[in-house]
XYZ file of C-alpha atoms in Angstrom:
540
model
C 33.740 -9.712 -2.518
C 34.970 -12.551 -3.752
C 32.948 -15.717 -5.481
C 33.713 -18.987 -4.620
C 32.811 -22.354 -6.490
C 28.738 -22.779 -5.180
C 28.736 -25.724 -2.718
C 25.958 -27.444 -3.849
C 24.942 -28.644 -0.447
C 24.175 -24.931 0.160
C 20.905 -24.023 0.356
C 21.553 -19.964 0.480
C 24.413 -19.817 -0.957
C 26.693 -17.127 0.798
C 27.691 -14.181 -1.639
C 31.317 -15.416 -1.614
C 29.785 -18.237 -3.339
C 27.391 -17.373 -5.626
C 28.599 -18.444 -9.077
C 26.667 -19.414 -11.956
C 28.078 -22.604 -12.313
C 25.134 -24.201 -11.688
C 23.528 -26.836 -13.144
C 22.736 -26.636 -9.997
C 19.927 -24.524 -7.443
C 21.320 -22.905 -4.168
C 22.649 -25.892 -2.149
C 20.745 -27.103 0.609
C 22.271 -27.340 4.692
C 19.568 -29.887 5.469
C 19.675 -31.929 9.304
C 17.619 -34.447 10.745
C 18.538 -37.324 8.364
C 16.823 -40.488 9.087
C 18.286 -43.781 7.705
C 16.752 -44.367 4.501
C 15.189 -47.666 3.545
C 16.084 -47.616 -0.274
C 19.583 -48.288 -1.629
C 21.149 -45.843 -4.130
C 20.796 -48.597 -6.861
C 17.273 -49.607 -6.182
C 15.979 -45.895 -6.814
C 13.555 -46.478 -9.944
C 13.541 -44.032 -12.284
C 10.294 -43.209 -11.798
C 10.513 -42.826 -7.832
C 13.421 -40.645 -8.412
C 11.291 -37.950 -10.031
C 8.509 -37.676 -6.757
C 9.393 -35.302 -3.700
C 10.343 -38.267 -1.640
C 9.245 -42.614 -1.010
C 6.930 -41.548 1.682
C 2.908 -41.358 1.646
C 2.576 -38.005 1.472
C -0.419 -37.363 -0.927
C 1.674 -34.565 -2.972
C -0.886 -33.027 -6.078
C 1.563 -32.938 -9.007
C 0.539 -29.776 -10.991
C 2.114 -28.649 -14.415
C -0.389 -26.013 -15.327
C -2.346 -22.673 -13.901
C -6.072 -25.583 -13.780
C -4.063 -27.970 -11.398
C -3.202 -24.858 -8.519
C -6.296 -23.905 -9.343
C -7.872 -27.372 -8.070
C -5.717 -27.642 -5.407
C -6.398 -24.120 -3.960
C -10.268 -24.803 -4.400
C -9.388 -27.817 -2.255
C -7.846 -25.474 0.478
C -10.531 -23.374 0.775
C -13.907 -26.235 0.415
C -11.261 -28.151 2.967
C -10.135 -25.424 5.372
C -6.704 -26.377 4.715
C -3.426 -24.778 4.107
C -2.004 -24.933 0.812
C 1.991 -26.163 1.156
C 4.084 -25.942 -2.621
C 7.422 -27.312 -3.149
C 8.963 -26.555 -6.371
C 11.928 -28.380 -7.517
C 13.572 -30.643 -9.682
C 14.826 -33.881 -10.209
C 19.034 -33.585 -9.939
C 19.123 -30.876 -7.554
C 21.561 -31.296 -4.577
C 18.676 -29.760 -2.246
C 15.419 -30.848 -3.432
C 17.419 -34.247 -3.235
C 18.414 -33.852 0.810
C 14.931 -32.434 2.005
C 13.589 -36.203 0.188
C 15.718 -37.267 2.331
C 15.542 -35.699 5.423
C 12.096 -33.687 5.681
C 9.417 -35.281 3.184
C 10.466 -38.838 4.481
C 9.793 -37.723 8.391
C 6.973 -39.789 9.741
C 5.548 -36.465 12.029
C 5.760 -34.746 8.389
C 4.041 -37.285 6.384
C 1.227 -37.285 9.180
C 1.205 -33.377 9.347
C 0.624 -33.522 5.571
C -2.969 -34.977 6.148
C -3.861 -31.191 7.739
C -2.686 -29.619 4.180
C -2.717 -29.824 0.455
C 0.781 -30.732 -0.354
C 1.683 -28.918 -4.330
C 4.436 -30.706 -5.991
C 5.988 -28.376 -9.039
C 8.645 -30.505 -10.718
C 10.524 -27.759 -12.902
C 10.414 -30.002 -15.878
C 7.102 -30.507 -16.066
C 5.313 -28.607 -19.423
C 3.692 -25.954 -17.540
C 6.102 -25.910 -14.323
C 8.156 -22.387 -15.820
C 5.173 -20.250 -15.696
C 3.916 -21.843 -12.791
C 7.238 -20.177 -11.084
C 6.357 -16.714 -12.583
C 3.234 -16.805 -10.972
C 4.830 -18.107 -7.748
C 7.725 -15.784 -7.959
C 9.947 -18.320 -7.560
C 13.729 -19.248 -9.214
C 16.106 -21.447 -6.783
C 15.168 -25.184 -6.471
C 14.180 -25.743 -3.790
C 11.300 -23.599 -2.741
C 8.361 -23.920 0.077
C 5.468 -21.703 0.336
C 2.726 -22.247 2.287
C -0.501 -20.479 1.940
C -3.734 -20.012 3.832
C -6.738 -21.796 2.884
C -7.500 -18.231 1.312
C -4.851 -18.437 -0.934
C -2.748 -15.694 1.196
C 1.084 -16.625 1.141
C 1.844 -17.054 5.123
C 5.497 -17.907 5.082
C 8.287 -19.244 2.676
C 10.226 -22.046 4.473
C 13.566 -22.469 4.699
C 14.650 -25.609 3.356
C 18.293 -25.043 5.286
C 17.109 -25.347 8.582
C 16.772 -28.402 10.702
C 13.687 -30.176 9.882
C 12.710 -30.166 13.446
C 12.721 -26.544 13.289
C 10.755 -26.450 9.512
C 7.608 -28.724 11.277
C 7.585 -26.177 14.104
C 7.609 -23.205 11.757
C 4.577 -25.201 9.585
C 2.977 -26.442 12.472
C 2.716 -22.237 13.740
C 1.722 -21.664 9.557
C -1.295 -24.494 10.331
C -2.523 -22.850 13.645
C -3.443 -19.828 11.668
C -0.445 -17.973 11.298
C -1.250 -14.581 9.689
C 0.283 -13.470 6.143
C 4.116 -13.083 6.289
C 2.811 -9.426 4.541
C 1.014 -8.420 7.877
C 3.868 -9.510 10.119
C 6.172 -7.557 8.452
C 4.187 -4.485 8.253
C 3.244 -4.825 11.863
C 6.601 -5.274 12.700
C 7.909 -2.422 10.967
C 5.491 -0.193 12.378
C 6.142 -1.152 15.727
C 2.918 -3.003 16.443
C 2.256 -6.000 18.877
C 4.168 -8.675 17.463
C 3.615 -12.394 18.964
C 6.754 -14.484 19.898
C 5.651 -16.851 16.944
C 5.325 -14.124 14.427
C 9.454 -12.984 15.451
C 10.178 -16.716 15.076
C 8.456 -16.576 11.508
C 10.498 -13.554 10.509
C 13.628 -15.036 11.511
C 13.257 -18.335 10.102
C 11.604 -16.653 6.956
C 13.348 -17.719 3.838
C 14.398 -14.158 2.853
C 16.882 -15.830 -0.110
C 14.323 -17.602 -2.026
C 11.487 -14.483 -1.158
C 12.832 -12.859 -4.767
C 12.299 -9.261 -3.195
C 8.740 -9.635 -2.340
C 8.833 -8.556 0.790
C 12.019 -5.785 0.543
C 14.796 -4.846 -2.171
C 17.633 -7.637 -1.997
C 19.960 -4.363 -1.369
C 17.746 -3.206 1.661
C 17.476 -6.646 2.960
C 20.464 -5.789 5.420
C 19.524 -2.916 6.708
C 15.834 -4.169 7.345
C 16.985 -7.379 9.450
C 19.097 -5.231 11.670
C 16.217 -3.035 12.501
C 14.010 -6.401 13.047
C 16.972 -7.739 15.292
C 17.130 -4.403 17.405
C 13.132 -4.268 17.789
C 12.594 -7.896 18.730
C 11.945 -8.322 22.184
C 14.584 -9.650 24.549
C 12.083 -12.606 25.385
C 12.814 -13.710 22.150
C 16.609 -14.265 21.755
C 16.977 -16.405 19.638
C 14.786 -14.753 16.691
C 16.649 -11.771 17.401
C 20.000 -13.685 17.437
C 18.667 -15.568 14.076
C 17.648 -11.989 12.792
C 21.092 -10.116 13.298
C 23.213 -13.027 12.385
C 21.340 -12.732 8.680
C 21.747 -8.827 8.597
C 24.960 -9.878 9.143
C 25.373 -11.722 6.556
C 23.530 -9.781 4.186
C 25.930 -6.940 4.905
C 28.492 -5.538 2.419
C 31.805 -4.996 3.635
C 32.198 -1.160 3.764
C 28.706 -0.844 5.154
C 27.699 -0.008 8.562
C 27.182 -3.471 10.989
C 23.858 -4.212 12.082
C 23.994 -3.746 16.087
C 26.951 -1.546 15.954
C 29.953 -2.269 18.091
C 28.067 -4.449 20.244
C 27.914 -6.792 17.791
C 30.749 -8.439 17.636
C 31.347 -9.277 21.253
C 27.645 -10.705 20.905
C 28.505 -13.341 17.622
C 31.780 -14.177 19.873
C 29.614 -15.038 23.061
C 27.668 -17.501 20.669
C 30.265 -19.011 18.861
C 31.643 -20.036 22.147
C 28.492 -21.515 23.418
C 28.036 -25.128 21.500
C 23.628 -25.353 22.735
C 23.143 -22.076 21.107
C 25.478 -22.098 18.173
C 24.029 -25.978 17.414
C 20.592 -23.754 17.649
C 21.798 -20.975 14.870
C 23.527 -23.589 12.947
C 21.858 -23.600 9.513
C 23.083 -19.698 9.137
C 26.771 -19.977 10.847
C 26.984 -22.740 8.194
C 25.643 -21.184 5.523
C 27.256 -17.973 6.267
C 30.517 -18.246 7.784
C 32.969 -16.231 5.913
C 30.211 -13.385 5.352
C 29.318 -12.980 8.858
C 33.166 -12.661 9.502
C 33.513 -10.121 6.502
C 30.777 -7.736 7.900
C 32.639 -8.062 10.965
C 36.223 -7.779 10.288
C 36.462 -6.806 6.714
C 39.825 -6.361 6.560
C 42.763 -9.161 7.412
C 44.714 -8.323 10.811
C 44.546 -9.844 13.991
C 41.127 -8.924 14.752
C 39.743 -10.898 11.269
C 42.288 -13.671 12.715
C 40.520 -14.113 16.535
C 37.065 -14.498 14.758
C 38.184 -16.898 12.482
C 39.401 -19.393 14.621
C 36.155 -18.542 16.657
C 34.399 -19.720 13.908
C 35.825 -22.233 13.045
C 35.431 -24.091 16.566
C 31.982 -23.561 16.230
C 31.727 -25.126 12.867
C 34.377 -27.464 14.180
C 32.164 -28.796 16.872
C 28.989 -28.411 14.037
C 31.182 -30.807 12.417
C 31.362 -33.614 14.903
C 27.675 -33.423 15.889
C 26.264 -36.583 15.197
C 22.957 -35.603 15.603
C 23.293 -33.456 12.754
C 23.053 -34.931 9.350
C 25.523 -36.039 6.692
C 24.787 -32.773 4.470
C 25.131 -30.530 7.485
C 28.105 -31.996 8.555
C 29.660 -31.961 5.558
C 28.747 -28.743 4.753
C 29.879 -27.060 8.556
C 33.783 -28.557 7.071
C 33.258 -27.294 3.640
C 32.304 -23.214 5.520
C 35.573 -24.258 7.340
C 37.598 -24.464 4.154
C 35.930 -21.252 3.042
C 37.038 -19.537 6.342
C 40.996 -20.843 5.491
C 40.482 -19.262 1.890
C 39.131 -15.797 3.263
C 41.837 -13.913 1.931
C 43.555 -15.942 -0.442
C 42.808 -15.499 -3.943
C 40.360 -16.337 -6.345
C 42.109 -18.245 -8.504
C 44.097 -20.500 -6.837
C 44.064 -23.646 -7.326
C 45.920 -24.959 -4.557
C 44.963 -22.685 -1.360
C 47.219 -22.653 1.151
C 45.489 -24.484 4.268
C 45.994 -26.159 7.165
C 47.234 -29.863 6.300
C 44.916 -31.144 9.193
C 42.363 -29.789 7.875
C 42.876 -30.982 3.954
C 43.063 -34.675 5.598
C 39.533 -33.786 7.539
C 38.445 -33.140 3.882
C 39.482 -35.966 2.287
C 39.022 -38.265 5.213
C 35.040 -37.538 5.663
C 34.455 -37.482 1.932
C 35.765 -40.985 1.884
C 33.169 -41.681 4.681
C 30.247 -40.568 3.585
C 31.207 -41.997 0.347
C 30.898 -45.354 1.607
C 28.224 -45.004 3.682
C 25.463 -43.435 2.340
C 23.519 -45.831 0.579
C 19.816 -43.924 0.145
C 20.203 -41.878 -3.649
C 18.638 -39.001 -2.753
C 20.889 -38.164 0.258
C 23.697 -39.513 -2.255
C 22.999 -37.148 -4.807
C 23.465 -34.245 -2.058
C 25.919 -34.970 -0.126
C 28.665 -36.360 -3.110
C 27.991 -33.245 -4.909
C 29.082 -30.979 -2.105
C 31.936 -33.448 -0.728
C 33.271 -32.870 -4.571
C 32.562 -29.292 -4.519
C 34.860 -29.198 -0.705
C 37.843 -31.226 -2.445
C 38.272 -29.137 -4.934
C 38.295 -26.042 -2.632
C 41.369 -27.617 -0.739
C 43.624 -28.082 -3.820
C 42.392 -32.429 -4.116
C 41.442 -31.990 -7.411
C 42.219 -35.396 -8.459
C 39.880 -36.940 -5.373
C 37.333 -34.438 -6.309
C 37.545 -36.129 -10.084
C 37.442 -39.389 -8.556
C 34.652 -39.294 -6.430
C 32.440 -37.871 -9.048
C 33.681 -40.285 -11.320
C 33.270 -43.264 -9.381
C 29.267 -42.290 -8.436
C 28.462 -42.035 -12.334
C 26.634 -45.215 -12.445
C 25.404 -44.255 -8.797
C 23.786 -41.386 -9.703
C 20.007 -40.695 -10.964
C 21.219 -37.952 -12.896
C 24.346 -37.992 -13.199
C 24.869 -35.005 -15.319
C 25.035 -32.545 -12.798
C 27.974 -34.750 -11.382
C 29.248 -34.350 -15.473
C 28.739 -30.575 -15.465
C 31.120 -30.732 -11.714
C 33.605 -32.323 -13.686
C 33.633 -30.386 -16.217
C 33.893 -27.313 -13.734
C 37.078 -29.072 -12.345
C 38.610 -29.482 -15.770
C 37.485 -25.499 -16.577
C 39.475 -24.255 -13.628
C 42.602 -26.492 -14.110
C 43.311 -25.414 -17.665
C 42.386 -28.738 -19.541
C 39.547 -27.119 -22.303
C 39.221 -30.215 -23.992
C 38.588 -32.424 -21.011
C 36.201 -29.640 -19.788
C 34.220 -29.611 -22.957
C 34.074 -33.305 -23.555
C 32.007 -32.912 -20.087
C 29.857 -30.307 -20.433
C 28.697 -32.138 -23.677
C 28.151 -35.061 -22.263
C 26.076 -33.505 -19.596
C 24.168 -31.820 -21.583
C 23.653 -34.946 -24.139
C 22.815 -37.110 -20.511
C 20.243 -34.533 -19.210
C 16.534 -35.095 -19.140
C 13.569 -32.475 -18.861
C 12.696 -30.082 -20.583
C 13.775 -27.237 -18.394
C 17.042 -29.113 -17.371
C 18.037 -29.360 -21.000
C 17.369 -26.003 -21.691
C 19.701 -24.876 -18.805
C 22.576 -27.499 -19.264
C 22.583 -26.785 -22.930
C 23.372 -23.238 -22.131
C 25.940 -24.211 -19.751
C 27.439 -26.209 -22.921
C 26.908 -22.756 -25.198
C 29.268 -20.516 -22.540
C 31.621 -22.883 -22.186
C 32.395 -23.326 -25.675
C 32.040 -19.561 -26.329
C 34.739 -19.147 -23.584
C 36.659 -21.747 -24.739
C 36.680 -22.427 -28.297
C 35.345 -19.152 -29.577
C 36.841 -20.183 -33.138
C 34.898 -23.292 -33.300
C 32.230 -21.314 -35.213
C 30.505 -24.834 -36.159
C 30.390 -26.381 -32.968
C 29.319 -23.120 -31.493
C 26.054 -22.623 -34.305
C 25.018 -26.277 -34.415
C 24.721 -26.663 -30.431
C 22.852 -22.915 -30.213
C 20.393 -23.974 -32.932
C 20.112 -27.317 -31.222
C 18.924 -25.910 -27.472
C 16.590 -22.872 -29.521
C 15.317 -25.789 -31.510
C 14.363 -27.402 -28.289
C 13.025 -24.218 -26.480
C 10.994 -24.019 -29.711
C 8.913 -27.441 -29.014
C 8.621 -26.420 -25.311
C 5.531 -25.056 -23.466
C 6.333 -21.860 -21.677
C 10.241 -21.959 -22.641
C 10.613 -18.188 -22.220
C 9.909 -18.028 -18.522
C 11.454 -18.169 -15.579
C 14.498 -20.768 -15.239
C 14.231 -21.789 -19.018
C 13.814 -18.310 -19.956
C 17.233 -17.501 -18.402
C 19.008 -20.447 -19.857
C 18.287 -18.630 -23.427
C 18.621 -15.147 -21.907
C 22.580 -16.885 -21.025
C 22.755 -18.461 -24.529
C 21.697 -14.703 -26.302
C 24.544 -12.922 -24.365
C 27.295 -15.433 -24.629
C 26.758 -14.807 -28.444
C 25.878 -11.541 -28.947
C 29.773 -10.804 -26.804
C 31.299 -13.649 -29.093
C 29.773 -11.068 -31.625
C 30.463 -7.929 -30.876
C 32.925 -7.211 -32.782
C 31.330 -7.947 -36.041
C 32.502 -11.110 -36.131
C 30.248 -14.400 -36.856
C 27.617 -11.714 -37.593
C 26.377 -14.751 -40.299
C 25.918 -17.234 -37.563
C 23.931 -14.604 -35.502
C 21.811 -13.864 -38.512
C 21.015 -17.761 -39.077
C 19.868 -18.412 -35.692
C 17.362 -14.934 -35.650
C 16.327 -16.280 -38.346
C 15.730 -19.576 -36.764
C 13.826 -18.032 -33.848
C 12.249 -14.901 -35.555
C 9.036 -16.975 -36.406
C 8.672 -18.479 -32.673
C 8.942 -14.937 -31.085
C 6.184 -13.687 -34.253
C 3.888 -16.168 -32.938
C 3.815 -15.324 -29.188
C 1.067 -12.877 -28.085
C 2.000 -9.677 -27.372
C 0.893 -9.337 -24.191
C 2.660 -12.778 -23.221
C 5.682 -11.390 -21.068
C 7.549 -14.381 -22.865
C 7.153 -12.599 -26.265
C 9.843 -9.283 -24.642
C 12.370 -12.112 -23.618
C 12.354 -13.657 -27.390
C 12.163 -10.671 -29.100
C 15.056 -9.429 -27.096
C 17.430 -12.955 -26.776
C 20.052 -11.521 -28.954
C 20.536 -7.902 -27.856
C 22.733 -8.949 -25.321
């Protein structure tokens, strides 16, 4: 399967776009934008760091005492327990500010729970997310008043859909656990418990629930065994078997399948229904379908693509899912084409739709946090269809727009990666790295920084020791740097060197920076599961 450049509006991002090239989290598909109040240059810095400019009481914890208080809260309260984890620059956290936590029917529906912000860059935030089992930005778990974990919400769905699927969570919606197992078994399953299943957030449920490779196979079961009352959870359900599903394998529903996605596709009220996962998951829901090109891959393409055509033009959707339904339509013209190219052979039309509504939304969006989201992914779409010089501009040009504009950096220093220019793309990745704030953030753009100058100036021995010692000297002064996201920002940095290595080359620089961190990893307590990942950071 191929990978594709991560569209950072994405909020699962489809296998034939999962890519480390993150700075970023799994983009976000995010609807329901309401025009925002504050202009991108009025965001302080200090707003620009809360979950959104609403009144929404959020509880900002940064250690294991402040969940505890809130969860005490819960229970003395009667009151659900909601947590969002997320951070700062990311594309997704940054459209749910603006499109979910802004929502006057969410801000009110907050009084009935205790709203947990995590910002990953608070001291405490990276073990916080191993005890949450949590990774991607952004995440939303919502608990019972007992502290039982009822359901993790998708952030890619409509918010509409998201306050229905809390407002079931609120009404005493039993443990996503129980569902399952009920389900499974073949037990009496309410039409609000099949809705649950289907709208769970199976990418961001880090195989709590199932095995990431039995996810596909346990969703097409679920889809067969819902009841035909239900349609659309069933629909919902097969559609993400679907797209779960390796080409090769078996399809989920068999040969009735396909005749079943076509019959949706054509109909725009329930396609605009399942749009969140058409748009997220385009080209792999094709894939499991027709795997290989011919004219049977061909008629389900254009299919598709009306759908995500007329997903496109719906102005009731927001920016970031419009945006986004053109940017799975770019992906559906690359199916087959390869990897590498730079300039992908598409449909002119459909370049100029790409160029035309990044120009748009470029000059109308004013509110920063739907800014932040929607740029990133318009850039990420240009430089799918060959415009690599718009794609440079347009993240050039919102620089000075941006609240942290080195994830915008780190995009251009992707562009300059994959057009050849090594100097241009490490003059960016340093730069985003020396522009990035948090600790966690640093940790993981100063990795980025690491690879690329592993990959592309492996001689620069000097360059390549001083910026390694520079991010472990950083991890060093950092609470709880060896879990979670931070932990596999080093975990990147350890490998990148020990391949640069392994041929017994720059075995002194290795041996310097053990040294450095031998002491840090001595102190940890052995029965801290950070003291494994620094004992084992340079083994590769």
């Amino acid at each position: 399967m191929p990978n594709r450049l991560l569209n950072p509006l994405r909020a699962t991002a489809p296998r034939s776009s999962r890519l480390s090239l993150r700075p970023g989290a799994r983009g976000l598909v995010a609807a329901g934008l309401l025009t925002a109040t504050l202009g991108l240059s009025a965001v302080p810095a200090q707003a620009a760091n809360l979950p959104a400019p609403s009144s929404v009481a959020w509880l900002d914890a940064s250690a294991q005492a402040d969940i505890d208080r809130a969860f005490a809260q819960g229970k003395g309260e009667n009151k659900p327990v909601l947590v969002y984890w997320g951070a700062k620059w990311c594309p997704p956290c940054n459209q749910l500010k603006a499109t979910l936590f802004n929502r006057q029917d969410f801000i009110e529906r907050s009084r009935s729970f205790v709203a947990v912000h995590i910002d990953g860059d608070a001291p405490g935030a990276q073990k916080l997310g191993a005890h949450f089992k949590v990774r991607g930005y952004p995440t939303l778990i919502l608990f019972s008043p007992q502290g039982q974990e009822i359901t993790r919400l998708p952030g890619e769905a409509e918010p509409t859909q998201v306050m229905n699927l809390l407002q079931q969570g609120l009404a005493g919606g039993r443990p996503i656990k129980a569902v399952l197992a009920d389900a499974r078994g073949g037990k009496a399953v309410s039409a609000n418990e099949w809705r649950t299943l289907a709208f769970y957030s199976w990418d961001t449920d880090e195989a709590q629930l199932v095995p990431a490779a039995e996810r596909a196979a346990l969703l097409g079961r679920l889809a067969a065994a819902c009841p035909a009352a239900d349609a659309d959870s069933a629909t919902r359900l097969l559609l993400k078997a679907l797209a779960a599903t390796e080409p090769g394998q078996p399809v989920p529903g068999g040969a009735a399948t396909e005749p079943r996605v076509r019959q949706l596709l054509a109909d725009a009220a329930a396609s605009r229904r399942q749009m969140d996962v058409l748009v997220n998951y385009a080209p792999d829901i094709v894939r499991a379908l027709a795997p290989k090109a011919g004219p049977a891959q061909t008629a389900l393409v254009q299919a598709t693509d009306a759908a995500l055509a007329r997903l496109q033009g719906d102005t009731t959707l927001s920016r970031g899912d419009q945006f986004s339904a053109l940017a799975a339509r770019v992906d559906l013209a690359r199916l087959d084409q390869p990897e590498d190219s730079l300039h992908p052979k598409l449909p002119k039309p459909l370049v100029q739709e790409v160029k035309t509504l990044a120009g748009r939304m470029d000059r109308e969006i004013t509110d920063g946090f739907e800014r932040q989201a929607v740029i990133t992914g318009a850039a990420h779409t240009l430089a799918s269809a060959g415009l690599w010089q718009d794609s440079n501009a347009l993240l050039e040009s919102n620089l000075p727009k941006s609240h942290s504009p080195y994830y915008l950096m780190s995009q251009l220093g992707g562009n300059a990666r994959r057009l050849g220019d090594k100097a241009g793309a490490l003059r960016w990745y340093g730069q985003a790295w020396d522009k990035s704030v948090g600790p966690a953030t640093r940790l993981q753009w100063g990795a980025n920084y690491v690879s690329a100058l592993v990959e592309l100036a492996p001689q620069d021995e000097g360059s390549i020791e001083k910026t390694a010692g520079k991010v472990l000297s950083e991890a060093t002064a950092q609470e709880g740097a060896f879990y979670e996201r931070s932990a596999r920002s080093l975990q990147k940095v350890g490998s990148q060197l020990a391949k640069w290595s392994q041929q017994g080359h720059h075995q002194a620089v290795i041996g310097r920076l053990q040294a450095q961190l031998a002491p840090v990893c001595a102190k940890l307590p052995a029965a801290d599961g950070q003291k494994a990942t620094c004992d084992g950071l340079f083994k590769g």
